[in-house]
C-alpha cells in the first residue's frame, strides 16, 4: 500500500471510532473552538502536541516551527499569537522544547544549512548570551540539553516582550506563560519556567500603552 493511503485509511478508522463513542462528535466540533491553551512547539514529528498531553481536538491552539522559536518579526507566529490572545483569549501559552532537538544541535554546530541558517541564527545568539555557562559543559549531549532548556526560557521572555502579551497582561491579567521541555526517551514533560501577568521583564522591552501610538 502506498504510504499516504495509510493516512487516509487511518483517518477513516479515527472517524469511525469517534462516531462510535459519540454519534454527535463532529456536530459538536462545528460549533466553534474555545481552547484554553496556545501551544508553541517544535515541528519534530516525535513531539505531537495533542498526543503527549492527552488532549482532544478543540483543546490546543497550535503553532509549530523548527526549535519552537518565538521570533519577533515572524508574522506567522505573531498572527497565531494575536489570534490566540485577542480572539480566543487563551489563559495559558506553553512553549515546549524537547531534548534531542535537531534544530538546536544544528545551531550549535558550524554546519551550513542554507536558508535554515537564518532561522537557526536566533539560537546561535542565545548561545552567545550564555556562552560561558555552556562552554563549561564538556559533554556534548549535556550541553545540547542545557541549550534546549535555555532556548525555551528565552522564548518565554520573547513572548513576554511582545506588545501582544504585554497589552493583554495590562488589560486582562492573562495569559500565563509556561516553558516546558519534553524528554524523548521517557515521554515525560518537565516544567522549566513560568511567567505570570505582571512578572518583571527587562525595562528596555517595556511599552507604555497610555501614550498615543503613531500610525
Ligand atoms: Co526540535
Short mmCIF file of C-alpha atoms and ligand atoms in Angstrom, two decimals:
data_model
loop_
_atom_site.label_atom_id
_atom_site.label_comp_id
_atom_site.label_asym_id
_atom_site.label_seq_id
_atom_site.Cartn_x
_atom_site.Cartn_y
_atom_site.Cartn_z
CA UNK A 1 0.00 0.00 0.00
CA UNK A 2 1.24 3.50 -0.85
CA UNK A 3 2.23 5.17 2.39
CA UNK A 4 -0.04 8.20 2.01
CA UNK A 5 -3.05 5.88 1.56
CA UNK A 6 -2.33 4.54 5.04
CA UNK A 7 -3.05 8.04 6.37
CA UNK A 8 -6.46 8.20 4.64
CA UNK A 9 -7.36 4.77 5.99
CA UNK A 10 -6.18 5.91 9.41
CA UNK A 11 -8.43 8.93 9.12
CA UNK A 12 -11.43 6.75 8.32
CA UNK A 13 -10.73 4.49 11.28
CA UNK A 14 -10.41 7.57 13.53
CA UNK A 15 -13.76 8.97 12.29
CA UNK A 16 -15.46 5.61 12.86
CA UNK A 17 -14.09 5.40 16.40
CA UNK A 18 -15.14 8.96 17.30
CA UNK A 19 -18.68 8.41 15.96
CA UNK A 20 -18.93 5.04 17.69
CA UNK A 21 -18.22 6.69 21.06
CA UNK A 22 -20.32 9.81 20.38
CA UNK A 23 -22.62 9.94 17.31
CA UNK A 24 -22.75 13.76 17.63
CA UNK A 25 -18.99 14.23 17.92
CA UNK A 26 -18.48 16.07 14.63
CA UNK A 27 -21.69 18.11 15.03
CA UNK A 28 -20.25 19.46 18.28
CA UNK A 29 -16.96 20.33 16.54
CA UNK A 30 -18.60 22.77 14.11
CA UNK A 31 -19.98 24.88 16.99
CA UNK A 32 -16.56 26.60 17.22
CA UNK A 33 -13.41 26.40 19.27
CA UNK A 34 -12.62 27.66 22.76
CA UNK A 35 -9.15 26.34 23.52
CA UNK A 36 -7.58 27.47 26.79
CA UNK A 37 -4.05 26.89 25.57
CA UNK A 38 -1.74 28.14 22.86
CA UNK A 39 0.95 25.54 22.25
CA UNK A 40 4.21 26.60 20.63
CA UNK A 41 6.25 23.51 19.90
CA UNK A 42 8.91 22.07 17.60
CA UNK A 43 7.95 20.70 14.17
CA UNK A 44 9.73 17.45 15.12
CA UNK A 45 7.44 14.52 14.23
CA UNK A 46 8.19 12.85 17.57
CA UNK A 47 6.59 15.63 19.61
CA UNK A 48 2.88 15.73 18.66
CA UNK A 49 1.22 18.27 20.95
CA UNK A 50 -2.14 16.55 21.49
CA UNK A 51 -0.76 13.04 21.93
CA UNK A 52 1.84 13.89 24.55
CA UNK A 53 -0.61 15.99 26.59
CA UNK A 54 -3.60 13.65 26.25
CA UNK A 55 -5.71 16.45 24.78
CA UNK A 56 -8.54 16.26 22.26
CA UNK A 57 -9.36 18.34 19.18
CA UNK A 58 -10.55 21.75 20.36
CA UNK A 59 -8.27 21.96 23.39
CA UNK A 60 -5.00 23.28 21.97
CA UNK A 61 -4.38 26.11 19.52
CA UNK A 62 -1.09 25.02 17.97
CA UNK A 63 1.88 26.68 16.33
CA UNK A 64 4.94 24.60 15.48
CA UNK A 65 8.22 25.55 13.86
CA UNK A 66 11.83 24.41 13.91
CA UNK A 67 13.06 24.55 17.52
CA UNK A 68 9.88 26.16 18.95
CA UNK A 69 11.02 29.71 18.37
CA UNK A 70 9.25 33.00 19.15
CA UNK A 71 10.83 35.45 16.74
CA UNK A 72 9.51 38.99 16.98
CA UNK A 73 9.48 39.53 13.20
CA UNK A 74 7.83 36.20 12.34
CA UNK A 75 4.40 37.18 11.04
CA UNK A 76 3.21 33.60 11.17
CA UNK A 77 3.93 33.31 14.89
CA UNK A 78 2.71 36.85 15.59
CA UNK A 79 -0.57 36.21 13.75
CA UNK A 80 -1.15 32.99 15.69
CA UNK A 81 -0.25 34.75 18.95
CA UNK A 82 -2.55 37.71 18.22
CA UNK A 83 -5.46 35.45 17.38
CA UNK A 84 -4.88 33.22 20.40
CA UNK A 85 -4.56 36.11 22.88
CA UNK A 86 -7.04 38.64 21.50
CA UNK A 87 -9.74 36.49 19.91
CA UNK A 88 -9.58 33.09 21.60
CA UNK A 89 -8.46 34.72 24.86
CA UNK A 90 -6.31 31.76 25.87
CA UNK A 91 -5.44 31.52 29.55
CA UNK A 92 -2.08 29.83 29.03
CA UNK A 93 0.70 29.81 26.44
CA UNK A 94 3.07 26.87 26.50
CA UNK A 95 6.44 26.82 24.78
CA UNK A 96 7.51 23.19 24.73
CA UNK A 97 11.03 22.32 23.60
CA UNK A 98 12.45 18.83 23.53
CA UNK A 99 15.77 17.19 24.25
CA UNK A 100 17.40 15.81 21.13
CA UNK A 101 16.17 18.80 19.10
CA UNK A 102 17.89 18.72 15.69
CA UNK A 103 17.40 22.46 15.24
CA UNK A 104 19.18 23.28 18.49
CA UNK A 105 22.01 20.81 17.80
CA UNK A 106 22.45 22.22 14.29
CA UNK A 107 22.59 25.77 15.62
CA UNK A 108 25.42 24.75 17.95
CA UNK A 109 27.41 23.34 15.03
CA UNK A 110 29.28 25.17 12.28
CA UNK A 111 27.46 23.29 9.54
CA UNK A 112 25.69 25.35 6.88
CA UNK A 113 22.03 24.55 6.16
CA UNK A 114 21.30 27.19 3.53
CA UNK A 115 18.17 29.23 4.22
CA UNK A 116 17.71 27.50 7.59
CA UNK A 117 20.88 29.25 8.81
CA UNK A 118 18.80 32.42 9.09
CA UNK A 119 16.28 30.71 11.37
CA UNK A 120 18.92 28.95 13.48
CA UNK A 121 20.86 32.19 13.81
CA UNK A 122 18.49 33.16 16.63
CA UNK A 123 19.62 30.11 18.62
CA UNK A 124 23.26 30.99 17.99
CA UNK A 125 22.51 34.41 19.53
CA UNK A 126 21.20 32.66 22.66
CA UNK A 127 24.35 30.53 22.78
CA UNK A 128 26.46 33.70 22.70
CA UNK A 129 24.42 35.12 25.58
CA UNK A 130 25.05 32.01 27.74
CA UNK A 131 28.42 31.04 26.22
CA UNK A 132 30.31 30.88 29.50
CA UNK A 133 27.81 28.53 31.15
CA UNK A 134 27.50 26.34 28.05
CA UNK A 135 31.22 26.09 27.32
CA UNK A 136 31.80 24.79 30.84
CA UNK A 137 29.70 21.69 29.99
CA UNK A 138 32.23 19.30 28.42
CA UNK A 139 29.78 16.57 27.41
CA UNK A 140 28.20 17.46 24.05
CA UNK A 141 24.86 15.80 24.82
CA UNK A 142 24.62 17.54 28.20
CA UNK A 143 25.49 20.86 26.56
CA UNK A 144 22.82 20.37 23.89
CA UNK A 145 20.29 19.55 26.60
CA UNK A 146 21.09 22.72 28.51
CA UNK A 147 20.86 24.70 25.27
CA UNK A 148 17.37 23.24 24.67
CA UNK A 149 16.36 24.46 28.15
CA UNK A 150 17.90 27.92 27.70
CA UNK A 151 16.19 28.21 24.32
CA UNK A 152 12.77 27.55 25.91
CA UNK A 153 13.46 30.06 28.69
CA UNK A 154 14.49 32.70 26.14
CA UNK A 155 11.37 32.09 24.04
CA UNK A 156 9.22 32.69 27.13
CA UNK A 157 10.99 36.03 27.56
CA UNK A 158 10.47 36.75 23.86
CA UNK A 159 6.72 36.19 24.37
CA UNK A 160 6.61 38.48 27.40
CA UNK A 161 8.44 41.16 25.41
CA UNK A 162 5.77 41.32 22.68
CA UNK A 163 3.24 44.13 22.86
CA UNK A 164 0.57 41.46 22.29
CA UNK A 165 1.29 39.75 25.62
CA UNK A 166 2.11 42.98 27.46
CA UNK A 167 -1.17 44.62 26.45
CA UNK A 168 -3.13 41.55 27.49
CA UNK A 169 -1.33 41.38 30.84
CA UNK A 170 -2.05 45.09 31.35
CA UNK A 171 -5.76 44.89 30.43
CA UNK A 172 -6.87 41.34 31.24
CA UNK A 173 -4.24 39.76 33.53
CA UNK A 174 -3.75 36.84 31.17
CA UNK A 175 -2.18 34.66 29.79
CA UNK A 176 0.27 32.75 31.99
CA UNK A 177 3.40 31.73 30.07
CA UNK A 178 4.87 28.27 30.65
CA UNK A 179 8.22 26.94 29.45
CA UNK A 180 8.38 23.15 29.27
CA UNK A 181 10.74 20.53 27.89
CA UNK A 182 9.79 17.08 26.59
CA UNK A 183 12.03 14.05 27.07
CA UNK A 184 12.04 11.83 24.01
CA UNK A 185 13.36 8.82 25.94
CA UNK A 186 10.74 8.84 28.71
CA UNK A 187 7.80 10.72 27.14
CA UNK A 188 7.66 12.97 30.20
CA UNK A 189 7.26 16.75 30.14
CA UNK A 190 9.31 18.76 32.63
CA UNK A 191 8.18 22.30 33.56
CA UNK A 192 11.16 24.70 33.43
CA UNK A 193 9.86 28.20 33.92
CA UNK A 194 6.67 30.24 34.30
CA UNK A 195 5.79 33.91 33.90
CA UNK A 196 2.51 35.24 35.25
CA UNK A 197 0.82 38.50 34.26
CA UNK A 198 2.70 41.35 35.89
CA UNK A 199 6.02 39.47 36.01
CA UNK A 200 9.06 41.69 35.83
CA UNK A 201 10.56 41.99 32.37
CA UNK A 202 13.63 43.97 31.37
CA UNK A 203 12.88 47.71 31.33
CA UNK A 204 14.09 48.21 27.77
CA UNK A 205 11.33 45.90 26.46
CA UNK A 206 8.50 47.52 28.45
CA UNK A 207 6.00 49.55 26.42
CA UNK A 208 3.86 52.42 27.65
CA UNK A 209 0.31 51.97 26.45
CA UNK A 210 -1.14 55.16 27.89
CA UNK A 211 0.58 57.38 25.29
CA UNK A 212 -0.87 57.52 21.75
CA UNK A 213 0.91 55.32 19.19
CA UNK A 214 1.85 56.76 15.78
CA UNK A 215 0.10 55.45 12.67
CO1 LIG B 1 13.17 20.03 17.64
#
